[in-house]
Coordinates of C-alpha atoms in Angstrom, one line a residue:
Chain A
X1 CA -30.8 9.8 43.4
X2 CA -28.4 8.8 40.7
X3 CA -31.0 8.8 38.0
X4 CA -32.8 12.0 38.5
X5 CA -34.3 13.0 35.2
X6 CA -32.6 16.0 33.6
X7 CA -35.7 18.3 33.7
X8 CA -36.7 17.3 37.3
X9 CA -39.0 20.1 38.4
X10 CA -38.0 19.5 42.1
X11 CA -40.0 17.6 44.6
X12 CA -41.5 20.7 46.1
X13 CA -42.8 22.3 42.9
X14 CA -46.4 22.2 41.8
X15 CA -45.2 20.2 38.8
X16 CA -43.7 17.5 40.9
X17 CA -44.6 14.1 39.5
X18 CA -46.7 15.7 36.7
X19 CA -44.1 17.2 34.4
X20 CA -43.1 15.6 31.1
X21 CA -39.7 14.7 32.4
X22 CA -41.3 12.8 35.4
X23 CA -42.5 10.1 33.0
X24 CA -40.7 6.9 34.0
X25 CA -39.1 8.3 37.1
X26 CA -39.3 5.8 39.9
X27 CA -40.4 8.5 42.3
X28 CA -43.2 9.9 40.1
X29 CA -46.0 8.5 42.2
X30 CA -44.5 9.7 45.4
X31 CA -43.9 13.2 44.0
X32 CA -47.4 13.4 42.5
X33 CA -48.9 12.5 45.9
X34 CA -47.5 15.7 47.3
X35 CA -45.6 13.9 50.1
X36 CA -42.4 15.4 48.8
X37 CA -43.7 19.0 49.3
X38 CA -44.4 18.5 53.0
X39 CA -41.8 20.2 55.2
X40 CA -39.1 17.9 56.4
X41 CA -40.0 16.8 60.0
X42 CA -36.3 17.3 60.9
X43 CA -36.8 21.1 60.7
X44 CA -39.0 20.9 63.8
X45 CA -36.8 18.4 65.6
X46 CA -33.8 20.7 64.9
X47 CA -35.7 23.6 66.2
X48 CA -36.3 21.7 69.5
X49 CA -32.7 20.7 69.7
X50 CA -31.5 24.2 69.1
X51 CA -33.5 25.7 72.0
X52 CA -30.4 25.4 74.1
X53 CA -28.2 27.2 71.5
X54 CA -28.4 30.9 71.9
X55 CA -26.6 32.2 68.8
X56 CA -25.9 30.6 65.5
X57 CA -23.4 32.0 63.1
X58 CA -22.6 30.7 59.6
X59 CA -19.2 31.4 58.1
X60 CA -19.5 31.6 54.3
X61 CA -17.5 32.5 51.3
X62 CA -18.1 31.9 47.6
X63 CA -14.5 31.1 47.0
X64 CA -12.4 28.4 48.5
X65 CA -9.1 28.9 50.3
X66 CA -9.9 32.4 51.5
X67 CA -9.7 31.3 55.2
X68 CA -13.2 30.2 56.2
X69 CA -12.0 27.4 58.4
X70 CA -9.1 29.5 59.8
X71 CA -11.5 32.2 60.7
X72 CA -14.1 29.9 62.1
X73 CA -11.5 28.2 64.3
X74 CA -10.2 31.5 65.6
X75 CA -13.7 32.9 66.2
X76 CA -14.3 29.8 68.3
X77 CA -11.0 30.1 70.1
X78 CA -11.5 33.8 70.7
X79 CA -15.1 33.4 72.1
X80 CA -14.0 30.5 74.2
X81 CA -11.3 32.5 75.9
X82 CA -14.1 33.7 78.2
X83 CA -14.6 30.5 80.3
X84 CA -18.2 31.4 80.9
X85 CA -19.0 31.2 77.2
X86 CA -19.9 27.8 75.8
X87 CA -18.8 27.5 72.2
X88 CA -19.6 24.9 69.6
X89 CA -17.9 24.6 66.2
X90 CA -19.6 22.6 63.5
X91 CA -17.7 21.8 60.3
X92 CA -20.1 21.0 57.4
X93 CA -17.4 20.9 54.8
X94 CA -18.1 17.3 54.2
X95 CA -15.6 16.6 51.4
X96 CA -12.8 18.7 52.8
X97 CA -13.0 18.8 56.6
X98 CA -10.0 20.8 57.8
X99 CA -11.3 21.9 61.2
X100 CA -10.0 18.7 63.1
X101 CA -6.5 19.5 61.9
X102 CA -6.7 23.2 62.7
X103 CA -8.2 22.6 66.1
X104 CA -5.5 20.0 66.9
X105 CA -8.0 17.1 67.0
X106 CA -6.8 14.9 64.2
X107 CA -7.5 11.3 64.8
X108 CA -10.1 11.9 67.5
X109 CA -13.3 9.9 67.4
X110 CA -16.9 10.8 68.2
X111 CA -18.5 9.0 71.0
X112 CA -22.1 7.9 71.2
X113 CA -24.1 8.6 74.3
X114 CA -27.7 8.2 75.3
X115 CA -28.5 11.7 74.2
X116 CA -26.7 11.5 70.8
X117 CA -23.2 12.0 69.4
X118 CA -20.9 13.8 71.8
X119 CA -18.8 16.6 70.3
X120 CA -15.0 16.4 70.7
X121 CA -13.9 18.9 73.3
X122 CA -10.8 21.1 72.9
X123 CA -11.5 22.9 76.2
X124 CA -14.3 22.4 78.6
X125 CA -16.2 25.2 76.9
X126 CA -15.3 24.5 73.2
X127 CA -16.8 21.5 71.5
X128 CA -16.2 20.5 67.9
X129 CA -18.0 18.3 65.4
X130 CA -16.8 17.4 61.9
X131 CA -17.1 14.5 59.4
X132 CA -13.3 14.2 59.9
X133 CA -14.0 12.5 63.2
X134 CA -16.0 9.8 61.5
X135 CA -13.3 8.8 59.0
X136 CA -11.0 5.9 59.7
X137 CA -7.9 7.3 58.0
X138 CA -6.7 10.7 56.9
X139 CA -6.7 9.4 53.3
X140 CA -10.4 8.6 53.4
X141 CA -12.3 10.5 50.7
X142 CA -15.9 11.4 51.3
X143 CA -17.2 10.8 47.7
X144 CA -20.8 11.7 48.3
X145 CA -23.4 13.4 46.2
X146 CA -25.7 16.1 47.5
X147 CA -28.5 14.1 49.2
X148 CA -26.0 12.1 51.3
X149 CA -24.2 15.2 52.4
X150 CA -27.5 16.8 53.3
X151 CA -28.3 13.7 55.5
X152 CA -25.1 14.1 57.3
X153 CA -25.7 17.8 58.0
X154 CA -29.2 16.9 59.3
X155 CA -27.6 14.4 61.7
X156 CA -25.1 16.9 62.9
X157 CA -27.8 19.4 63.7
X158 CA -30.3 17.0 65.1
X159 CA -28.4 14.1 66.7
X160 CA -25.4 15.8 68.3
X161 CA -25.6 16.4 72.0
X162 CA -24.6 20.1 71.9
X163 CA -25.9 20.9 75.4
X164 CA -26.2 24.5 76.6
X165 CA -24.3 26.6 74.0
X166 CA -23.9 30.4 73.7
X167 CA -22.4 30.3 70.2
X168 CA -22.7 27.7 67.5
X169 CA -20.3 28.5 64.6
X170 CA -20.9 26.7 61.4
X171 CA -18.0 26.4 59.0
X172 CA -19.1 25.8 55.4
X173 CA -17.5 24.6 52.2
X174 CA -17.1 27.1 49.3
X175 CA -20.0 27.7 47.0
X176 CA -23.7 28.1 47.0
X177 CA -25.0 24.6 46.8
X178 CA -26.3 21.6 48.8
X179 CA -24.5 22.2 52.1
X180 CA -25.4 25.8 52.2
X181 CA -29.1 25.3 51.3
X182 CA -29.4 22.4 53.7
X183 CA -27.8 24.3 56.6
X184 CA -30.1 27.3 56.1
X185 CA -33.1 25.1 55.5
X186 CA -32.6 22.8 58.5
X187 CA -31.9 25.8 60.8
X188 CA -34.8 27.8 59.3
X189 CA -37.1 27.3 62.2
X190 CA -34.4 27.7 64.8
X191 CA -33.2 31.2 63.8
X192 CA -29.8 31.9 62.5
X193 CA -28.2 35.2 63.8
X194 CA -26.5 35.7 60.5
X195 CA -23.6 35.0 58.2
X196 CA -20.0 36.2 58.4
X197 CA -18.6 36.3 54.9
X198 CA -14.9 35.8 54.3
X199 CA -13.0 37.1 51.3
X200 CA -9.5 37.9 50.1
X201 CA -8.8 41.3 48.5
X202 CA -8.5 40.4 44.8
X203 CA -11.4 40.7 42.4
X204 CA -11.4 37.0 41.4
X205 CA -12.4 36.3 45.0
X206 CA -14.8 39.2 45.4
X207 CA -16.6 38.1 42.3
X208 CA -17.5 34.8 44.0
X209 CA -18.3 36.6 47.2
X210 CA -20.8 38.8 45.5
X211 CA -22.5 35.6 44.5
X212 CA -22.5 34.4 48.1
X213 CA -24.1 37.7 49.2
X214 CA -26.7 37.2 46.5
X215 CA -27.3 33.8 47.9
X216 CA -27.8 35.3 51.4
X217 CA -30.4 37.7 50.0
X218 CA -32.2 34.9 48.1
X219 CA -32.5 32.7 51.2
X220 CA -33.1 35.8 53.5
X221 CA -30.1 35.1 55.7
X222 CA -28.9 38.2 57.6
X223 CA -25.3 39.3 56.9
X224 CA -23.3 40.2 60.0
X225 CA -20.5 41.5 57.8
X226 CA -17.5 40.8 55.7
X227 CA -14.0 39.9 56.8
X228 CA -11.1 40.6 54.4
X229 CA -8.5 38.0 55.0
X230 CA -4.9 38.0 53.7
X231 CA -5.0 41.7 53.3
X232 CA -1.4 42.7 53.3
X233 CA 1.8 40.7 53.7
X234 CA 4.5 42.1 56.0
X235 CA 7.9 40.8 55.1
X236 CA 9.4 39.1 58.1
X237 CA 12.8 40.5 57.2
X238 CA 12.4 44.1 56.1
X239 CA 8.9 44.6 57.8
X240 CA 7.7 46.4 54.7
X241 CA 4.2 45.7 53.3
X242 CA 3.4 44.1 50.0
X243 CA 0.2 42.9 48.5
X244 CA 0.2 39.3 47.4
X245 CA -3.4 39.4 46.5
X246 CA -3.8 43.0 45.2
X247 CA -7.1 44.7 45.8
X248 CA -7.3 45.9 42.2
X249 CA -11.0 46.9 42.5
X250 CA -10.7 48.4 45.9
X251 CA -10.9 45.1 47.9
X252 CA -13.7 44.3 50.3
X253 CA -14.0 47.9 51.4
X254 CA -15.3 49.2 48.2
X255 CA -17.5 46.1 47.7
X256 CA -19.1 46.6 51.2
X257 CA -19.8 50.3 50.4
X258 CA -21.3 49.4 47.1
X259 CA -23.5 46.7 48.6
X260 CA -24.2 48.5 51.9
X261 CA -23.0 45.8 54.2
X262 CA -20.6 46.2 57.1
X263 CA -16.9 45.4 56.8
X264 CA -16.0 43.8 60.1
X265 CA -12.2 44.2 59.6
X266 CA -9.1 43.2 57.7
X267 CA -6.8 40.4 58.8
X268 CA -3.2 40.7 57.5
X269 CA -1.4 37.7 55.9
X270 CA 0.9 36.4 58.5
X271 CA 2.7 33.2 57.7
X272 CA 2.5 32.3 61.4
X273 CA -1.3 31.9 61.2
X274 CA -0.9 29.0 58.7
X275 CA 1.8 27.5 60.9
X276 CA -0.4 27.7 64.0
X277 CA -3.2 26.0 62.0
X278 CA -0.9 23.2 60.8
X279 CA 0.1 22.6 64.4
X280 CA -3.5 22.8 65.6
X281 CA -2.9 25.7 68.0
X282 CA -4.7 29.0 68.5
X283 CA -2.8 31.8 66.8
X284 CA -4.4 34.2 69.2
X285 CA -2.5 32.4 72.0
X286 CA 0.7 31.9 70.0
X287 CA 1.1 35.5 69.0
X288 CA -1.0 37.6 71.4
X289 CA 0.5 40.9 70.2
X290 CA 0.6 40.5 66.5
X291 CA -1.4 42.8 64.3
X292 CA -3.4 39.8 63.0
X293 CA -4.5 38.9 66.5
X294 CA -5.6 42.4 67.2
X295 CA -7.6 42.4 64.0
X296 CA -9.2 39.1 64.9
X297 CA -10.1 40.4 68.4
X298 CA -11.7 43.5 67.1
X299 CA -13.7 41.4 64.5
X300 CA -14.8 38.9 67.2
X301 CA -16.0 41.8 69.4
X302 CA -18.1 43.2 66.6
X303 CA -19.7 39.8 66.0
X304 CA -20.5 39.6 69.7
X305 CA -22.0 43.0 69.6
X306 CA -24.1 42.1 66.6
X307 CA -25.4 39.0 68.4
X308 CA -26.1 40.9 71.5
X309 CA -28.2 43.4 69.7
X310 CA -30.1 40.8 67.8
X311 CA -31.6 38.7 70.5
X312 CA -33.1 35.6 69.0
X313 CA -36.8 35.7 68.6
X314 CA -39.3 33.2 67.3
X315 CA -39.7 33.6 63.6
X316 CA -39.7 31.7 60.4
X317 CA -37.5 33.9 58.2
X318 CA -37.5 31.2 55.6
X319 CA -41.1 30.4 55.2
X320 CA -41.5 30.6 51.4
Chain B
X1 CA -36.5 16.8 50.5
X2 CA -38.4 20.0 50.0
X3 CA -37.2 22.3 47.3
X4 CA -37.5 25.7 49.0
X5 CA -36.0 27.7 46.2
X6 CA -37.1 28.6 42.7
X7 CA -35.3 26.8 39.9
X8 CA -32.9 29.8 39.4
X9 CA -31.4 30.7 36.1
X10 CA -32.2 28.7 33.0
X11 CA -29.4 27.8 30.7
X12 CA -31.0 28.7 27.4
X13 CA -28.1 30.0 25.4
X14 CA -28.3 33.1 23.3
X15 CA -29.4 31.8 20.0
X16 CA -27.8 33.6 17.0
X17 CA -26.3 31.1 14.7
X18 CA -22.6 31.5 14.5
X19 CA -20.7 31.5 11.2
X20 CA -17.9 29.4 12.7
X21 CA -18.8 25.8 13.3
X22 CA -16.3 23.0 14.0
X23 CA -17.5 19.6 12.9
X24 CA -18.0 17.0 15.7
X25 CA -20.4 18.2 18.3
X26 CA -18.7 16.4 21.2
X27 CA -15.3 15.3 22.3
X28 CA -14.5 12.9 19.4
X29 CA -11.8 15.3 18.2
X30 CA -10.1 15.8 21.6
X31 CA -6.8 13.9 22.0
X32 CA -6.2 14.2 25.7
X33 CA -8.3 15.3 28.7
X34 CA -6.8 16.5 31.9
X35 CA -8.9 17.1 35.0
X36 CA -7.5 19.7 37.4
X37 CA -8.4 18.6 40.9
X38 CA -7.8 19.6 44.5
X39 CA -9.5 18.7 47.7
X40 CA -9.0 22.2 49.0
X41 CA -10.4 25.5 47.6
X42 CA -8.3 28.5 46.7
X43 CA -5.1 26.6 46.0
X44 CA -5.0 27.9 42.4
X45 CA -6.9 25.2 40.4
X46 CA -8.3 27.9 38.0
X47 CA -5.0 29.7 37.9
X48 CA -3.1 26.5 37.1
X49 CA -5.7 25.4 34.6
X50 CA -5.4 28.8 32.8
X51 CA -1.7 28.8 33.0
X52 CA -1.3 25.2 31.9
X53 CA -3.5 25.9 28.9
X54 CA -1.4 28.9 28.0
X55 CA 1.8 26.9 28.4
X56 CA 0.5 24.2 26.2
X57 CA -0.5 26.8 23.7
X58 CA 3.0 28.2 23.8
X59 CA 4.2 24.6 23.0
X60 CA 2.0 24.8 19.8
X61 CA -1.0 22.9 21.0
X62 CA -4.6 23.6 20.5
X63 CA -6.3 23.7 23.9
X64 CA -9.8 23.8 25.3
X65 CA -10.8 24.7 28.8
X66 CA -14.0 23.4 30.4
X67 CA -14.9 25.1 33.6
X68 CA -17.2 22.9 35.7
X69 CA -17.0 25.1 38.8
X70 CA -20.6 26.0 38.5
X71 CA -20.9 28.0 41.7
X72 CA -17.7 30.0 41.3
X73 CA -16.6 30.2 37.7
X74 CA -13.4 32.2 37.6
X75 CA -11.8 31.3 34.3
X76 CA -13.8 33.7 32.1
X77 CA -12.4 36.6 34.1
X78 CA -8.9 35.3 34.1
X79 CA -8.9 35.1 30.3
X80 CA -10.7 38.3 29.8
X81 CA -13.6 36.6 28.2
X82 CA -16.2 37.9 30.7
X83 CA -19.5 38.9 29.2
X84 CA -18.9 36.9 26.0
X85 CA -21.9 34.9 24.7
X86 CA -22.1 31.3 23.8
X87 CA -23.6 30.8 20.4
X88 CA -25.3 27.8 19.0
X89 CA -24.6 26.0 15.7
X90 CA -25.9 22.8 14.2
X91 CA -23.4 20.7 16.1
X92 CA -24.1 22.3 19.5
X93 CA -22.8 25.2 21.6
X94 CA -19.8 27.0 20.2
X95 CA -17.2 27.6 22.9
X96 CA -15.8 31.1 23.4
X97 CA -12.4 31.7 21.7
X98 CA -10.1 33.7 24.0
X99 CA -7.5 34.7 21.4
X100 CA -7.5 35.8 17.8
X101 CA -5.7 32.7 16.6
X102 CA -8.5 30.6 18.1
X103 CA -6.0 28.4 19.8
X104 CA -7.7 28.4 23.2
X105 CA -11.5 27.8 23.5
X106 CA -13.4 28.0 26.7
X107 CA -16.8 26.9 28.1
X108 CA -18.0 28.0 31.5
X109 CA -21.3 28.6 33.3
X110 CA -20.1 32.2 33.6
X111 CA -21.2 32.7 30.0
X112 CA -24.7 31.7 30.7
X113 CA -25.4 34.0 33.6
X114 CA -27.4 37.2 33.2
X115 CA -25.2 39.2 35.6
X116 CA -21.8 38.4 36.9
X117 CA -23.1 38.5 40.5
X118 CA -25.8 36.0 39.9
X119 CA -25.5 33.1 42.3
X120 CA -26.0 29.6 40.9
X121 CA -27.9 28.1 43.8
X122 CA -28.3 24.6 42.6
X123 CA -28.3 21.2 44.2
X124 CA -26.5 18.2 42.8
X125 CA -28.8 16.8 40.2
X126 CA -29.1 20.1 38.4
X127 CA -25.3 20.6 38.4
X128 CA -24.9 17.1 37.1
X129 CA -27.3 17.8 34.2
X130 CA -25.4 20.9 33.1
X131 CA -22.0 19.1 33.3
X132 CA -23.4 16.3 31.1
X133 CA -24.6 18.9 28.7
X134 CA -21.2 20.6 28.7
X135 CA -19.6 17.3 27.7
X136 CA -22.2 16.2 25.1
X137 CA -23.3 19.4 23.5
X138 CA -20.2 21.7 23.2
X139 CA -18.7 21.6 19.7
X140 CA -15.0 21.5 20.8
X141 CA -13.7 20.5 17.3
X142 CA -10.1 19.3 17.1
X143 CA -8.2 19.8 20.3
X144 CA -4.8 18.4 21.5
X145 CA -5.8 19.0 25.1
X146 CA -9.0 19.7 27.0
X147 CA -8.2 21.1 30.5
X148 CA -11.2 20.6 32.9
X149 CA -11.2 22.9 35.8
X150 CA -13.2 21.7 38.8
X151 CA -14.5 23.1 42.1
X152 CA -12.9 22.0 45.4
X153 CA -14.1 18.7 46.9
X154 CA -15.0 15.2 45.9
X155 CA -18.7 15.4 45.2
X156 CA -21.3 15.9 42.5
X157 CA -19.4 17.9 40.0
X158 CA -16.4 15.6 40.1
X159 CA -18.4 12.4 39.8
X160 CA -20.5 13.9 37.0
X161 CA -17.4 15.1 35.1
X162 CA -15.6 11.7 35.5
X163 CA -18.7 9.8 34.5
X164 CA -19.4 11.9 31.5
X165 CA -15.7 12.1 30.3
X166 CA -14.8 8.5 31.0
X167 CA -15.8 7.2 27.5
X168 CA -13.3 9.7 26.0
X169 CA -10.1 8.4 27.6
X170 CA -7.2 8.9 28.0
X171 CA -8.3 10.9 31.0
X172 CA -5.7 12.1 33.5
X173 CA -5.9 14.1 36.7
X174 CA -3.5 16.8 37.7
X175 CA -3.8 17.4 41.4
X176 CA -3.0 20.9 42.8
X177 CA -2.0 21.7 46.4
X178 CA -0.4 24.5 48.3
X179 CA 2.5 23.5 50.6
X180 CA 0.8 23.7 54.0
X181 CA -0.3 20.6 55.9
X182 CA -4.0 21.7 56.0
X183 CA -4.1 21.8 52.2
X184 CA -2.1 18.6 51.8
X185 CA -4.6 16.8 54.1
X186 CA -7.5 17.6 51.7
X187 CA -5.4 16.7 48.7
X188 CA -4.7 13.2 50.1
X189 CA -8.4 12.7 50.1
X190 CA -8.5 13.8 46.5
X191 CA -5.9 11.2 45.6
X192 CA -8.1 8.6 47.2
X193 CA -11.0 9.9 45.0
X194 CA -8.7 9.3 41.9
X195 CA -7.9 5.8 43.0
X196 CA -11.6 4.9 43.7
X197 CA -12.8 6.3 40.4
X198 CA -9.9 4.8 38.5
X199 CA -8.6 8.2 37.4
X200 CA -4.9 8.2 36.3
X201 CA -2.9 10.8 38.1
X202 CA -0.6 12.8 35.8
X203 CA 1.0 14.3 38.8
X204 CA 1.0 16.7 41.7
X205 CA 1.7 20.5 41.3
X206 CA 2.6 22.6 44.3
X207 CA 1.3 26.1 43.9
X208 CA 2.1 29.4 45.9
X209 CA 5.4 27.9 46.9
X210 CA 7.3 31.1 47.9
X211 CA 6.9 34.8 47.8
X212 CA 9.8 37.1 46.9
X213 CA 9.5 40.4 48.8
X214 CA 9.7 43.1 46.2
X215 CA 11.5 45.4 48.7
X216 CA 14.3 43.2 49.9
X217 CA 14.2 40.1 47.7
X218 CA 13.8 37.9 50.7
X219 CA 11.9 34.8 49.7
X220 CA 9.2 33.9 52.3
X221 CA 7.4 30.6 52.2
X222 CA 4.1 32.2 53.0
X223 CA 2.3 28.9 53.0
X224 CA 5.3 26.8 54.1
X225 CA 7.0 24.6 51.6
X226 CA 7.7 21.1 50.4
X227 CA 4.3 19.6 51.2
X228 CA 3.4 18.8 47.6
X229 CA 6.6 16.9 46.9
X230 CA 6.3 15.0 50.1
X231 CA 2.7 14.1 49.3
X232 CA 3.6 12.9 45.8
X233 CA 6.3 10.7 47.3
X234 CA 3.9 9.3 49.9
X235 CA 1.2 8.6 47.3
X236 CA 3.7 7.2 44.7
X237 CA 2.7 9.7 42.0
X238 CA 4.9 12.0 39.9
X239 CA 5.7 15.4 41.3
X240 CA 5.5 17.9 38.4
X241 CA 6.9 21.0 40.1
X242 CA 6.4 24.0 42.3
X243 CA 4.9 27.3 41.0
X244 CA 6.0 30.4 42.9
X245 CA 3.5 33.1 44.0
X246 CA 3.8 35.9 41.5
X247 CA 1.8 39.0 42.5
X248 CA 2.5 40.5 39.0
X249 CA 0.7 37.6 37.4
X250 CA -2.2 37.8 39.9
X251 CA -2.4 41.5 39.1
X252 CA -2.3 40.9 35.4
X253 CA -5.2 38.4 35.8
X254 CA -7.0 40.9 37.9
X255 CA -6.6 44.0 35.9
X256 CA -7.5 42.2 32.7
X257 CA -4.1 43.1 31.2
X258 CA -3.1 40.9 28.4
X259 CA -2.4 37.9 30.5
X260 CA -1.6 35.8 27.4
X261 CA 1.1 38.2 26.4
X262 CA 2.4 38.9 30.0
X263 CA 2.4 35.3 30.9
X264 CA 5.9 34.4 29.4
X265 CA 7.5 37.2 31.5
X266 CA 6.4 35.9 34.8
X267 CA 8.8 33.9 37.1
X268 CA 6.0 31.3 37.2
X269 CA 6.4 30.8 33.4
X270 CA 9.5 28.5 33.5
X271 CA 7.9 26.4 36.3
X272 CA 4.7 26.1 34.2
X273 CA 6.6 25.4 31.0
X274 CA 8.4 22.6 32.7
X275 CA 5.2 21.2 34.1
X276 CA 3.6 21.4 30.6
X277 CA 6.6 19.6 29.1
X278 CA 6.1 16.8 31.7
X279 CA 2.4 16.7 30.8
X280 CA 3.2 16.5 27.1
X281 CA 5.8 13.8 27.4
X282 CA 4.6 11.7 30.4
X283 CA 2.0 9.0 30.0
X284 CA -0.3 9.2 33.0
X285 CA 0.9 7.0 35.9
X286 CA -1.6 4.8 37.6
X287 CA -2.0 5.3 41.3
X288 CA -0.7 2.2 43.0

């Protein structure tokens, strides 16, 4: 894949193997034969695999560092507090996997069984999978280009022994590129309930989040709603509020009104959340009465309601 | 792999021939190139890139900024250059000048999008092609420093940028982190990337180090503290300094106030100036 010609029309296009830029490409004959345009057989295999997974939720955000992994982890913790709910958390941030640390699973290894890779369990009903479990040292960098990352995501969805799961939460890296396209594509036949989009209040972040929403529309991915993270900061000394990331354009609230998508809630910036993540503990358990916990709980409840109302049905919402 | 999605936007630049045209249509006139990297997103790569460029400009240098964050370009907004067009001249694309003195020039995919909400839904090969083009076809002219702002991670954009820029050494990397352990963890991986690709590390910058409550002046370490320095020590690379959180600066970036003018008044300015001084004086250290 290193030497893809600059004007590569894409293996699925009608021009595949026939364009001027295809001259001299080692894959020209393969592309021209139409083999590249056939759907990936993995999509069907993943559909089979996902029959035991009731709800699938993607956590997205255009911008990095807004709290996707923190939110994904706490969504998983929150849902798993009901011991009858089976929760799986999949981290597809291949180059920056932070879920193992946040879930307190650093240094854990994945085990292979007859039915595939076994997730690493935090509780009996909360399993986690991340590329972080496949690295031999915390310094290991995953220096991979797109196709290799896509292969890993395919394996995570197809080859992990998820078992009977009520909620599969997929934590993604920032952006609108390979990982996101692959996740949506591989799960296309298996039905995704929708995406939760995380943002911070300032315009620089909202600007990237609008791109992410645009992405969801392009790939026909339903949007469950938006979570505004790091909303206000409450000084631990004087208890007064300040805005570290000021919502100069009205924050997520105005954006959601403009774009007619639900705002699920706002989570205040509490330095203890970051500390709980660094220690690998659930903030919801560490500080059960804090305003941030209450905000998380109300958001989690709304997500559950959304999934309850949208029972999975057989459909290809990505058939184009 | 099936391509399910249409090719998306094209990057045909608006064509009017500009009157201003610097000579060499590549990086031949650029003296130093600094890649701003971080494994983690949202730690302030774009903010640090912008502020470093401003601090270098204050030190009398001519600076260019190349934004290779193709899916989330934030620099045009931070420098109030949103909506400006890239023109073409004989020697290539003319970068956008953000100040009247033309001491800071900027190139970003943000200038090539039809609408600011347009998503760049591209896979790796297409991103690589545009980055190569940014390196080979932009008429940067004479620059003391070219600051290259990158997206989070260690993937296509980073490899493409390092590959394309390598012939134009000296090439150094400035690694940005926030103090908390989760961020430091990702940045350790970024340092491994630097080692594997033979990039010299200029140093580590710790961003968002503390927040001073405007009501009671209590300084809270919102994202903990000290992680950047500890990481630099562990990895054996220089620690360049900590930059405090300054909501006024964020606000100035946000509201499109004259950030270039406001910048010297911020408490972050002395920190940034000292970092810029270290960048100016220090030869890049090789990662052991």
